[in-house]
Amino acid sequence: MGRKRHKRKTHSLDHSPENSPHFEEVVNIHSIHHALTLASKGKYKRPDVMIVVKHDTHYIMKFLKELYDGTYRPMPYEHFTITKPKNRAVIAAPFPDRVIHQLIVEYIFKPYFVPLLSPHTFACLKGRGVHNAIKHFQKRVRSLVKDRDFGYIVKMDISKFFYSIDRDLLLKLVKETLKDERLIQIVDFTIHTDASGEYDMSKIPGMEHEDSSKKGIPIGNVTSQYLANIYMNVLDTYITNTVLPNAGMKSYDYVRYMDDFLIFVRTKEEARDALQKIQDFAWQSLELRLNTKSQIIKVYPDTAVLFCGYLISSKATYISGRNQRSLRPFFKIKSAEEFSERFPSWIGHAGHCCNWWEYSAKFLKRNPVFMEWMGEYGEQRTPALIRSMESSDFTVPPKNIKRRSKPNHKERRREARRLARQLAREEAEKKSPKPKPTAPKKPRKKKAKTPKQLSLL
C-alpha cells in the first residue's frame, strides 16, 4: 500500500468569523520570539537591534503584557529621504515596533490575507517576485508574436501610490477578514497613528493640499507592502472580472507589480476604453490617480517595454538605463570587503539580462578593487561564470552569452511589413481554390546534329 497523502492546509476564500484568526493564536511567547528572530535577521551589528536581542526575554514578556493589556503604543517614527532610484520620503518605525510588524505579517497577513489576493499580482509575495512577473509578461508577449495576434499593451502606474492610500478605506478592507477587535486595534496602529500623532504626509512633495490625517501609509514598514496589496486587490478584481472579459481577454492578460500594472488587448479602441474605465474606477472606488506615464503600446516582434526595472521584449531581456547608471557608485569603492557586500547583488539582478556582460566587463576592466575582491571573497560568493572572468581580457563575452543589440525602429517596421505580407499571402492561398494537378510535360527529344558534308570539287 502506498503512503497516505495528507491534504494541504489552505484557508477558504470567505470572510466568515471561523476563518478569522483569534488573538490567542497570534499573540503568544512562541510567535513573538519567532517574529523577533525574523526581524533581527542580518541586522545584529546595529546597536538598537543588539540591545533587544541581548535582552530578548525582557522584551518578549514586555510585548506580551502590553498586547494582552491593550496598553501597547508604537514609538515615534523616524523620517528621512532617499534619493535613489528617485526621491522618496521614508517613514520608518524603530526596531521594537518592527517586531510587532513582523508578528502581524507572519501570523495575520500571510495565512489569512495572501490567499485572498489575485494570482496575477507579484510584489512582495513568497514564490512570486519581480522575476516571475517578468517571465509571465514575456511569456504572454511571445505567445502573441508566435500566433501573429499583434495587439496592444496598456501600461499604467499609480501616482504617489503609498502617499495616496485612504486609511479609513484600508481599515474597512482589513475588517472584512479580521474579526477580533484586539487584533484590529494592533493592525490599526500600523495604519493610522504613531506616538507623536498622525503621519505628517503634508511634507511629501505633491501632497501639501491633501488631508494628512486620512491619506498615506509609511513606506518603511514591512506591513505597508501587504496592506498595499490588500488595497490594490479591489482594482485587481475589477480588471480581471470586468475590464478584460468585456474586451474579450482572459485573466492571464493582466500583470501587476505593486503600483505598476499592464493589460493586453486586441485593438486600440479597446485599449483606450480599458484605460478610461480603470482610471475612473481607481479614482471613484480607491481615490487613486493614474500617472501621466500611463501609455498604450503597439506589440511588434521587437517591441521592448520597460517594466519592473528591465527592458523586456519577446526575444530577450535587457538592462534598463537606470540599472546601467547604478554601476557608477562602484567606481568609488576602495575596499574588497565593501565590494563583496554590494556588487554580487547587482550581478544577481543584472544576470537575468542578455547584455549584462557588456556593462559588467566595462566596469571590471576599470576597477582594480575587483581583482582583490576576487581573490578574497569571489571564490565563494560569485557564480562560476564570473570566476572565469579573472583570466579573460574583459572584452569578449563567453560563448554561451549572446550579445544582442537594442531593438531598432527601422528593423521593427521592416519585420512587421514582412510578417503582414506573409500573413496576407497565406490568407489569399486559403481563399483561392487549389489548381488541379496536371501531368508533367515530357521533355522534347533533341535531334542529333549531323555533321555537314564537304563537297569535293
Short mmCIF file of C-alpha atoms in Angstrom, two decimals:
data_model
loop_
_atom_site.label_atom_id
_atom_site.label_comp_id
_atom_site.label_asym_id
_atom_site.label_seq_id
_atom_site.Cartn_x
_atom_site.Cartn_y
_atom_site.Cartn_z
CA MET A 1 0.00 0.00 0.00
CA GLY A 2 1.15 3.48 -0.82
CA ARG A 3 1.63 6.23 1.66
CA LYS A 4 -1.44 8.12 2.76
CA ARG A 5 -1.49 11.61 1.30
CA HIS A 6 -2.18 14.47 3.64
CA LYS A 7 -4.29 17.29 2.34
CA ARG A 8 -2.55 20.63 2.21
CA LYS A 9 -3.98 23.03 4.76
CA THR A 10 -5.49 26.03 2.97
CA HIS A 11 -7.76 28.85 4.04
CA SER A 12 -11.10 29.12 2.29
CA LEU A 13 -11.72 32.36 0.46
CA ASP A 14 -14.56 33.61 2.61
CA HIS A 15 -14.91 36.25 5.31
CA SER A 16 -16.67 34.12 7.90
CA PRO A 17 -15.67 34.50 11.57
CA GLU A 18 -14.47 30.90 11.60
CA ASN A 19 -11.79 31.80 9.05
CA SER A 20 -10.60 34.78 11.08
CA PRO A 21 -7.59 34.44 13.44
CA HIS A 22 -8.06 34.61 17.18
CA PHE A 23 -5.98 36.78 19.48
CA GLU A 24 -4.50 33.85 21.43
CA GLU A 25 -3.35 32.15 18.22
CA VAL A 26 -1.43 35.22 17.12
CA VAL A 27 -0.08 36.66 20.38
CA ASN A 28 1.91 34.18 22.46
CA ILE A 29 5.52 33.65 23.57
CA HIS A 30 6.47 31.42 20.65
CA SER A 31 5.05 33.73 17.97
CA ILE A 32 6.71 36.83 19.43
CA HIS A 33 10.06 35.02 19.70
CA HIS A 34 9.73 33.91 16.07
CA ALA A 35 8.89 37.47 14.99
CA LEU A 36 11.92 38.80 16.90
CA THR A 37 14.18 36.27 15.15
CA LEU A 38 12.92 37.26 11.70
CA ALA A 39 13.04 40.99 12.38
CA SER A 40 16.67 40.84 13.61
CA LYS A 41 17.95 38.57 10.83
CA GLY A 42 21.01 40.10 9.18
CA LYS A 43 20.90 43.20 11.44
CA TYR A 44 22.82 42.06 14.50
CA LYS A 45 25.51 44.73 14.07
CA ARG A 46 23.07 47.57 14.58
CA PRO A 47 23.10 48.97 18.16
CA ASP A 48 19.30 49.11 18.59
CA VAL A 49 18.99 45.51 17.40
CA MET A 50 21.82 44.32 19.65
CA ILE A 51 20.08 45.75 22.72
CA VAL A 52 16.77 43.97 22.02
CA VAL A 53 18.44 40.67 21.08
CA LYS A 54 20.65 40.72 24.18
CA HIS A 55 17.62 41.22 26.46
CA ASP A 56 15.21 39.21 24.33
CA THR A 57 13.36 37.62 27.27
CA HIS A 58 12.61 41.01 28.80
CA TYR A 59 11.29 42.44 25.53
CA ILE A 60 9.22 39.33 24.71
CA MET A 61 7.45 39.47 28.09
CA LYS A 62 7.04 43.24 27.71
CA PHE A 63 5.38 42.84 24.29
CA LEU A 64 3.19 40.03 25.58
CA LYS A 65 1.96 42.01 28.60
CA GLU A 66 1.26 45.22 26.61
CA LEU A 67 -0.61 43.39 23.85
CA TYR A 68 -2.78 41.46 26.31
CA ASP A 69 -3.49 44.53 28.46
CA GLY A 70 -4.20 46.73 25.45
CA THR A 71 -1.54 49.25 26.55
CA TYR A 72 0.75 48.79 23.54
CA ARG A 73 1.51 52.04 21.74
CA PRO A 74 4.05 52.44 18.92
CA MET A 75 7.09 54.67 19.40
CA PRO A 76 7.75 57.82 17.32
CA TYR A 77 8.68 57.16 13.71
CA GLU A 78 11.91 58.20 12.02
CA HIS A 79 11.61 60.48 8.97
CA PHE A 80 14.27 60.60 6.25
CA THR A 81 14.55 60.92 2.47
CA ILE A 82 16.21 58.60 -0.03
CA THR A 83 17.36 59.80 -3.45
CA LYS A 84 17.80 56.50 -5.35
CA PRO A 85 16.24 55.41 -7.57
CA LYS A 86 14.27 58.64 -7.04
CA ASN A 87 13.39 60.99 -4.19
CA ARG A 88 11.15 59.30 -1.64
CA ALA A 89 10.15 60.35 1.85
CA VAL A 90 10.53 57.29 4.10
CA ILE A 91 8.83 56.93 7.48
CA ALA A 92 10.44 54.05 9.41
CA ALA A 93 9.49 52.56 12.75
CA PRO A 94 12.07 51.82 15.48
CA PHE A 95 13.20 48.23 15.88
CA PRO A 96 10.92 47.19 18.83
CA ASP A 97 7.86 48.14 16.76
CA ARG A 98 9.24 46.21 13.80
CA VAL A 99 8.95 43.06 15.88
CA ILE A 100 5.22 43.69 16.19
CA HIS A 101 5.01 44.39 12.46
CA GLN A 102 6.73 41.06 11.74
CA LEU A 103 4.25 39.36 14.07
CA ILE A 104 1.34 40.85 12.11
CA VAL A 105 2.83 39.79 8.77
CA GLU A 106 3.68 36.21 9.75
CA TYR A 107 0.56 35.32 11.72
CA ILE A 108 -2.19 37.51 10.20
CA PHE A 109 -1.38 38.71 6.68
CA LYS A 110 0.38 35.66 5.24
CA PRO A 111 -2.03 32.92 6.36
CA TYR A 112 -5.31 34.84 6.10
CA PHE A 113 -4.91 37.65 3.54
CA VAL A 114 -2.37 36.44 0.96
CA PRO A 115 -4.66 33.56 -0.23
CA LEU A 116 -7.32 36.18 -1.00
CA LEU A 117 -5.04 38.15 -3.33
CA SER A 118 -5.13 37.89 -7.09
CA PRO A 119 -2.74 35.30 -8.59
CA HIS A 120 -1.61 37.96 -11.07
CA THR A 121 -0.01 40.26 -8.51
CA PHE A 122 3.68 39.56 -7.86
CA ALA A 123 5.01 42.20 -5.46
CA CYS A 124 6.43 41.20 -2.05
CA LEU A 125 4.89 37.73 -2.06
CA LYS A 126 6.75 34.49 -1.47
CA GLY A 127 7.08 32.37 -4.61
CA ARG A 128 6.32 35.28 -6.95
CA GLY A 129 8.54 38.36 -7.08
CA VAL A 130 9.87 40.56 -9.84
CA HIS A 131 11.44 37.82 -11.98
CA ASN A 132 8.26 35.76 -12.07
CA ALA A 133 6.36 38.88 -13.10
CA ILE A 134 8.80 39.40 -15.97
CA LYS A 135 8.53 35.76 -17.05
CA HIS A 136 4.73 35.95 -17.02
CA PHE A 137 4.77 39.15 -19.10
CA GLN A 138 7.38 37.88 -21.57
CA LYS A 139 5.59 34.56 -22.00
CA ARG A 140 2.40 36.38 -22.95
CA VAL A 141 4.22 38.64 -25.44
CA ARG A 142 5.90 35.63 -27.04
CA SER A 143 2.58 33.82 -27.43
CA LEU A 144 1.10 36.87 -29.18
CA VAL A 145 4.06 37.14 -31.53
CA LYS A 146 4.03 33.41 -32.25
CA ASP A 147 0.30 33.43 -33.08
CA ARG A 148 0.73 36.71 -35.04
CA ASP A 149 -2.09 38.11 -32.94
CA PHE A 150 -0.45 41.50 -32.52
CA GLY A 151 -2.40 43.63 -30.08
CA TYR A 152 -1.78 46.48 -27.66
CA ILE A 153 -0.34 46.79 -24.16
CA VAL A 154 -1.89 49.28 -21.75
CA LYS A 155 0.85 50.15 -19.26
CA MET A 156 -0.32 52.03 -16.16
CA ASP A 157 1.15 53.43 -12.97
CA ILE A 158 -0.39 54.94 -9.82
CA SER A 159 0.79 58.45 -8.97
CA LYS A 160 2.24 58.73 -5.40
CA PHE A 161 0.76 55.37 -4.53
CA PHE A 162 1.74 54.87 -0.87
CA TYR A 163 1.01 58.50 -0.02
CA SER A 164 -2.46 58.37 -1.65
CA ILE A 165 -3.92 55.31 0.12
CA ASP A 166 -7.09 56.10 2.05
CA ARG A 167 -6.52 54.78 5.59
CA ASP A 168 -10.19 54.50 6.54
CA LEU A 169 -10.98 52.50 3.42
CA LEU A 170 -7.93 50.30 4.00
CA LEU A 171 -9.02 49.55 7.58
CA LYS A 172 -12.50 48.72 6.30
CA LEU A 173 -10.99 46.19 3.86
CA VAL A 174 -8.97 44.65 6.70
CA LYS A 175 -12.08 44.32 8.88
CA GLU A 176 -13.81 42.24 6.20
CA THR A 177 -11.48 39.35 7.05
CA LEU A 178 -10.24 40.24 10.54
CA LYS A 179 -12.96 39.97 13.21
CA ASP A 180 -11.08 40.02 16.51
CA GLU A 181 -11.23 43.57 17.92
CA ARG A 182 -7.87 43.36 19.69
CA LEU A 183 -6.12 42.25 16.51
CA ILE A 184 -7.88 45.00 14.55
CA GLN A 185 -6.54 47.54 17.06
CA ILE A 186 -2.96 46.26 16.61
CA VAL A 187 -3.24 46.45 12.82
CA ASP A 188 -4.83 49.88 13.10
CA PHE A 189 -1.69 51.16 14.85
CA THR A 190 0.31 50.38 11.69
CA ILE A 191 -2.25 52.22 9.54
CA HIS A 192 -3.29 55.35 11.43
CA THR A 193 -1.19 56.73 14.28
CA ASP A 194 2.18 56.73 15.99
CA ALA A 195 3.04 58.03 19.45
CA SER A 196 3.54 61.59 18.21
CA GLY A 197 0.21 61.74 16.38
CA GLU A 198 -0.65 61.31 12.70
CA TYR A 199 1.88 60.72 9.96
CA ASP A 200 2.92 64.11 8.63
CA MET A 201 2.22 63.47 4.94
CA SER A 202 1.92 67.19 4.21
CA LYS A 203 5.72 67.30 3.91
CA ILE A 204 5.63 64.98 0.90
CA PRO A 205 6.07 66.87 -2.42
CA GLY A 206 2.73 67.00 -4.20
CA MET A 207 0.74 66.15 -1.02
CA GLU A 208 0.71 69.62 0.56
CA HIS A 209 -3.02 70.13 -0.04
CA GLU A 210 -4.11 66.62 0.99
CA ASP A 211 -5.62 65.79 4.36
CA SER A 212 -2.68 64.15 6.15
CA SER A 213 -5.00 62.53 8.72
CA LYS A 214 -6.70 60.36 6.07
CA LYS A 215 -4.09 59.68 3.39
CA GLY A 216 -0.89 57.67 3.20
CA ILE A 217 0.87 54.76 4.86
CA PRO A 218 4.62 54.69 5.65
CA ILE A 219 6.93 53.15 3.06
CA GLY A 220 9.45 51.89 5.64
CA ASN A 221 7.16 49.37 7.37
CA VAL A 222 7.09 45.73 6.27
CA THR A 223 3.33 45.76 6.88
CA SER A 224 2.86 48.50 4.28
CA GLN A 225 3.75 46.13 1.44
CA TYR A 226 0.97 43.72 2.38
CA LEU A 227 -1.51 46.50 3.17
CA ALA A 228 -0.85 47.99 -0.26
CA ASN A 229 -1.56 44.63 -1.91
CA ILE A 230 -4.80 44.31 0.08
CA TYR A 231 -5.80 47.80 -1.06
CA MET A 232 -4.98 47.15 -4.73
CA ASN A 233 -6.76 43.78 -4.70
CA VAL A 234 -10.01 45.72 -5.26
CA LEU A 235 -8.62 47.03 -8.55
CA ASP A 236 -7.26 43.57 -9.45
CA THR A 237 -10.71 42.05 -9.06
CA TYR A 238 -12.34 44.76 -11.16
CA ILE A 239 -9.84 44.38 -14.01
CA THR A 240 -9.88 40.56 -14.16
CA ASN A 241 -13.67 40.23 -13.72
CA THR A 242 -14.98 43.23 -15.68
CA VAL A 243 -12.46 45.03 -17.92
CA LEU A 244 -10.73 42.04 -19.51
CA PRO A 245 -13.89 39.94 -20.16
CA ASN A 246 -15.54 42.94 -21.84
CA ALA A 247 -12.51 43.22 -24.12
CA GLY A 248 -12.62 39.51 -24.90
CA MET A 249 -9.41 38.76 -22.98
CA LYS A 250 -8.54 36.35 -20.16
CA SER A 251 -7.34 36.96 -16.61
CA TYR A 252 -3.75 35.99 -17.51
CA ASP A 253 -3.62 39.09 -19.74
CA TYR A 254 -3.06 41.14 -16.58
CA VAL A 255 0.18 41.60 -14.61
CA ARG A 256 0.74 43.82 -11.57
CA TYR A 257 3.82 44.55 -9.50
CA MET A 258 2.76 46.85 -6.64
CA ASP A 259 1.58 50.09 -8.35
CA ASP A 260 2.88 49.21 -11.85
CA PHE A 261 0.48 47.09 -13.90
CA LEU A 262 -0.41 46.37 -17.52
CA ILE A 263 -3.03 44.55 -19.57
CA PHE A 264 -3.18 43.09 -23.09
CA VAL A 265 -5.98 43.96 -25.53
CA ARG A 266 -6.52 43.42 -29.27
CA THR A 267 -7.43 46.84 -30.69
CA LYS A 268 -6.53 50.42 -29.94
CA GLU A 269 -10.18 51.31 -29.26
CA GLU A 270 -10.36 48.59 -26.61
CA ALA A 271 -7.11 49.87 -25.11
CA ARG A 272 -8.45 53.41 -24.80
CA ASP A 273 -11.74 52.17 -23.38
CA ALA A 274 -9.98 49.96 -20.81
CA LEU A 275 -7.66 52.79 -19.78
CA GLN A 276 -10.61 55.14 -19.22
CA LYS A 277 -12.58 52.56 -17.24
CA ILE A 278 -9.62 51.74 -14.99
CA GLN A 279 -8.88 55.42 -14.46
CA ASP A 280 -12.48 56.15 -13.43
CA PHE A 281 -12.73 53.11 -11.14
CA ALA A 282 -9.40 53.83 -9.42
CA TRP A 283 -10.50 57.36 -8.56
CA GLN A 284 -14.12 56.65 -7.64
CA SER A 285 -13.51 53.49 -5.57
CA LEU A 286 -9.97 53.91 -4.21
CA GLU A 287 -9.23 57.64 -4.67
CA LEU A 288 -6.10 56.84 -6.67
CA ARG A 289 -4.90 58.76 -9.71
CA LEU A 290 -3.14 57.20 -12.68
CA ASN A 291 0.23 58.66 -13.53
CA THR A 292 0.71 60.62 -16.72
CA LYS A 293 3.31 57.96 -17.67
CA SER A 294 0.46 55.55 -18.47
CA GLN A 295 0.61 54.68 -22.16
CA ILE A 296 -0.70 52.43 -24.92
CA ILE A 297 1.98 50.40 -26.72
CA LYS A 298 1.62 48.53 -30.01
CA VAL A 299 3.02 44.97 -29.90
CA TYR A 300 5.63 44.16 -32.56
CA PRO A 301 8.08 41.24 -32.68
CA ASP A 302 10.81 43.52 -31.27
CA THR A 303 8.68 45.73 -29.01
CA ALA A 304 10.59 46.45 -25.78
CA VAL A 305 8.60 47.55 -22.71
CA LEU A 306 10.14 48.99 -19.55
CA PHE A 307 8.65 47.01 -16.65
CA CYS A 308 9.99 46.21 -13.16
CA GLY A 309 13.38 47.76 -13.93
CA TYR A 310 14.01 45.69 -17.07
CA LEU A 311 13.59 46.39 -20.77
CA ILE A 312 11.60 43.36 -21.93
CA SER A 313 10.87 42.15 -25.45
CA SER A 314 9.68 38.85 -26.87
CA LYS A 315 13.25 37.88 -27.75
CA ALA A 316 15.32 38.96 -24.77
CA THR A 317 15.53 40.97 -21.54
CA TYR A 318 17.85 43.97 -21.35
CA ILE A 319 19.28 46.11 -18.55
CA SER A 320 17.40 49.37 -18.21
CA GLY A 321 19.14 52.72 -18.26
CA ARG A 322 18.58 53.20 -14.53
CA ASN A 323 20.37 49.93 -13.73
CA GLN A 324 23.21 50.87 -16.06
CA ARG A 325 23.69 54.12 -14.16
CA SER A 326 23.61 52.23 -10.86
CA LEU A 327 27.12 50.94 -11.64
CA ARG A 328 28.65 54.40 -11.18
CA PRO A 329 28.91 54.29 -7.35
CA PHE A 330 31.01 51.13 -7.61
CA PHE A 331 33.90 53.14 -9.08
CA LYS A 332 34.36 54.86 -5.72
CA ILE A 333 34.70 51.63 -3.73
CA LYS A 334 38.25 51.20 -2.42
CA SER A 335 37.98 48.07 -0.25
CA ALA A 336 37.32 44.48 -1.27
CA GLU A 337 35.06 43.94 1.76
CA GLU A 338 32.66 46.71 0.77
CA PHE A 339 32.82 45.48 -2.81
CA SER A 340 31.78 41.99 -1.68
CA GLU A 341 28.74 43.38 0.13
CA ARG A 342 27.38 45.39 -2.79
CA PHE A 343 28.47 44.03 -6.16
CA PRO A 344 27.02 40.45 -6.04
CA SER A 345 23.54 41.88 -5.53
CA TRP A 346 23.91 43.84 -8.77
CA ILE A 347 25.07 40.70 -10.58
CA GLY A 348 22.08 38.80 -9.13
CA HIS A 349 19.76 41.43 -10.58
CA ALA A 350 21.52 42.08 -13.90
CA GLY A 351 22.37 38.42 -14.52
CA HIS A 352 18.82 37.86 -15.77
CA CYS A 353 19.56 40.10 -18.78
CA CYS A 354 21.25 39.11 -22.01
CA ASN A 355 23.50 42.21 -22.12
CA TRP A 356 24.69 42.19 -18.50
CA TRP A 357 28.19 41.10 -19.57
CA GLU A 358 28.77 44.20 -21.65
CA TYR A 359 28.30 46.59 -18.73
CA SER A 360 29.93 44.33 -16.15
CA ALA A 361 33.01 43.94 -18.37
CA LYS A 362 33.43 47.69 -18.76
CA PHE A 363 33.27 48.12 -15.03
CA LEU A 364 35.54 45.20 -14.09
CA LYS A 365 38.20 46.30 -16.56
CA ARG A 366 38.46 49.75 -14.96
CA ASN A 367 38.21 48.87 -11.26
CA PRO A 368 41.39 47.45 -9.65
CA VAL A 369 39.50 46.52 -6.47
CA PHE A 370 37.77 43.70 -8.32
CA MET A 371 40.93 41.58 -8.52
CA GLU A 372 41.49 41.92 -4.78
CA TRP A 373 37.87 41.10 -4.09
CA MET A 374 38.02 38.12 -6.43
CA GLY A 375 41.00 36.72 -4.55
CA GLU A 376 39.49 37.11 -1.08
CA TYR A 377 35.74 36.71 -1.48
CA GLY A 378 34.86 35.95 -5.08
CA GLU A 379 35.57 32.21 -4.99
CA GLN A 380 32.70 31.71 -2.54
CA ARG A 381 30.25 34.45 -3.44
CA THR A 382 30.14 34.54 -7.24
CA PRO A 383 28.95 32.04 -9.85
CA ALA A 384 31.39 30.06 -11.96
CA LEU A 385 30.80 32.34 -14.94
CA ILE A 386 32.04 35.39 -13.01
CA ARG A 387 35.03 33.49 -11.60
CA SER A 388 36.13 32.64 -15.12
CA MET A 389 36.47 36.34 -15.92
CA GLU A 390 39.64 36.64 -13.84
CA SER A 391 41.79 35.22 -16.64
CA SER A 392 39.92 36.88 -19.54
CA ASP A 393 40.54 40.23 -21.19
CA PHE A 394 37.06 41.51 -20.21
CA THR A 395 36.20 42.44 -23.79
CA VAL A 396 34.92 39.22 -25.41
CA PRO A 397 31.83 37.66 -23.79
CA PRO A 398 31.68 33.90 -23.19
CA LYS A 399 30.32 31.70 -25.96
CA ASN A 400 27.19 30.82 -24.02
CA ILE A 401 26.23 34.50 -23.66
CA LYS A 402 24.57 36.03 -26.72
CA ARG A 403 25.03 39.74 -27.19
CA ARG A 404 22.00 41.40 -28.70
CA SER A 405 21.60 44.94 -29.87
CA LYS A 406 18.70 47.07 -28.73
CA PRO A 407 15.56 46.99 -30.87
CA ASN A 408 15.86 49.17 -33.99
CA HIS A 409 12.77 51.03 -35.19
CA LYS A 410 13.60 50.51 -38.87
CA GLU A 411 14.17 46.78 -38.37
CA ARG A 412 10.96 46.54 -36.36
CA ARG A 413 8.89 48.17 -39.10
CA ARG A 414 10.59 46.06 -41.76
CA GLU A 415 9.85 42.89 -39.79
CA ALA A 416 6.22 43.94 -39.27
CA ARG A 417 5.76 44.58 -43.02
CA ARG A 418 7.33 41.23 -43.87
CA LEU A 419 5.02 39.39 -41.44
CA ALA A 420 2.00 41.30 -42.78
CA ARG A 421 2.84 40.31 -46.35
CA GLN A 422 3.35 36.71 -45.32
CA LEU A 423 0.04 36.66 -43.43
CA ALA A 424 -1.82 38.20 -46.41
CA ARG A 425 -0.23 35.66 -48.73
CA GLU A 426 -1.35 32.76 -46.51
CA GLU A 427 -4.91 34.11 -46.27
CA ALA A 428 -5.06 34.54 -50.06
CA GLU A 429 -3.91 30.96 -50.52
CA LYS A 430 -6.69 29.75 -48.19
CA LYS A 431 -9.41 31.67 -50.07
CA SER A 432 -8.29 30.87 -53.65
CA PRO A 433 -9.18 27.35 -54.94
CA LYS A 434 -6.30 24.99 -55.37
CA PRO A 435 -5.45 24.30 -59.06
CA LYS A 436 -5.97 20.78 -60.34
CA PRO A 437 -2.75 18.84 -60.61
CA THR A 438 -1.64 18.35 -64.22
CA ALA A 439 0.66 15.71 -65.61
CA PRO A 440 4.17 16.96 -66.09
CA LYS A 441 5.14 17.63 -69.67
CA LYS A 442 7.52 15.19 -71.30
CA PRO A 443 10.77 16.77 -72.32
CA ARG A 444 11.30 17.03 -76.07
CA LYS A 445 13.94 14.88 -77.57
CA LYS A 446 16.60 16.89 -79.23
CA LYS A 447 17.55 15.85 -82.75
CA ALA A 448 21.11 14.77 -83.18
CA LYS A 449 23.02 17.15 -85.30
CA THR A 450 24.68 15.59 -88.38
CA PRO A 451 27.97 16.97 -89.46
CA LYS A 452 27.92 18.91 -92.66
CA GLN A 453 29.42 17.05 -95.67
CA LEU A 454 32.11 18.83 -97.54
CA SER A 455 31.55 18.90 -101.32
CA LEU A 456 34.51 17.76 -103.29
CA LEU A 457 35.30 19.94 -106.21
#
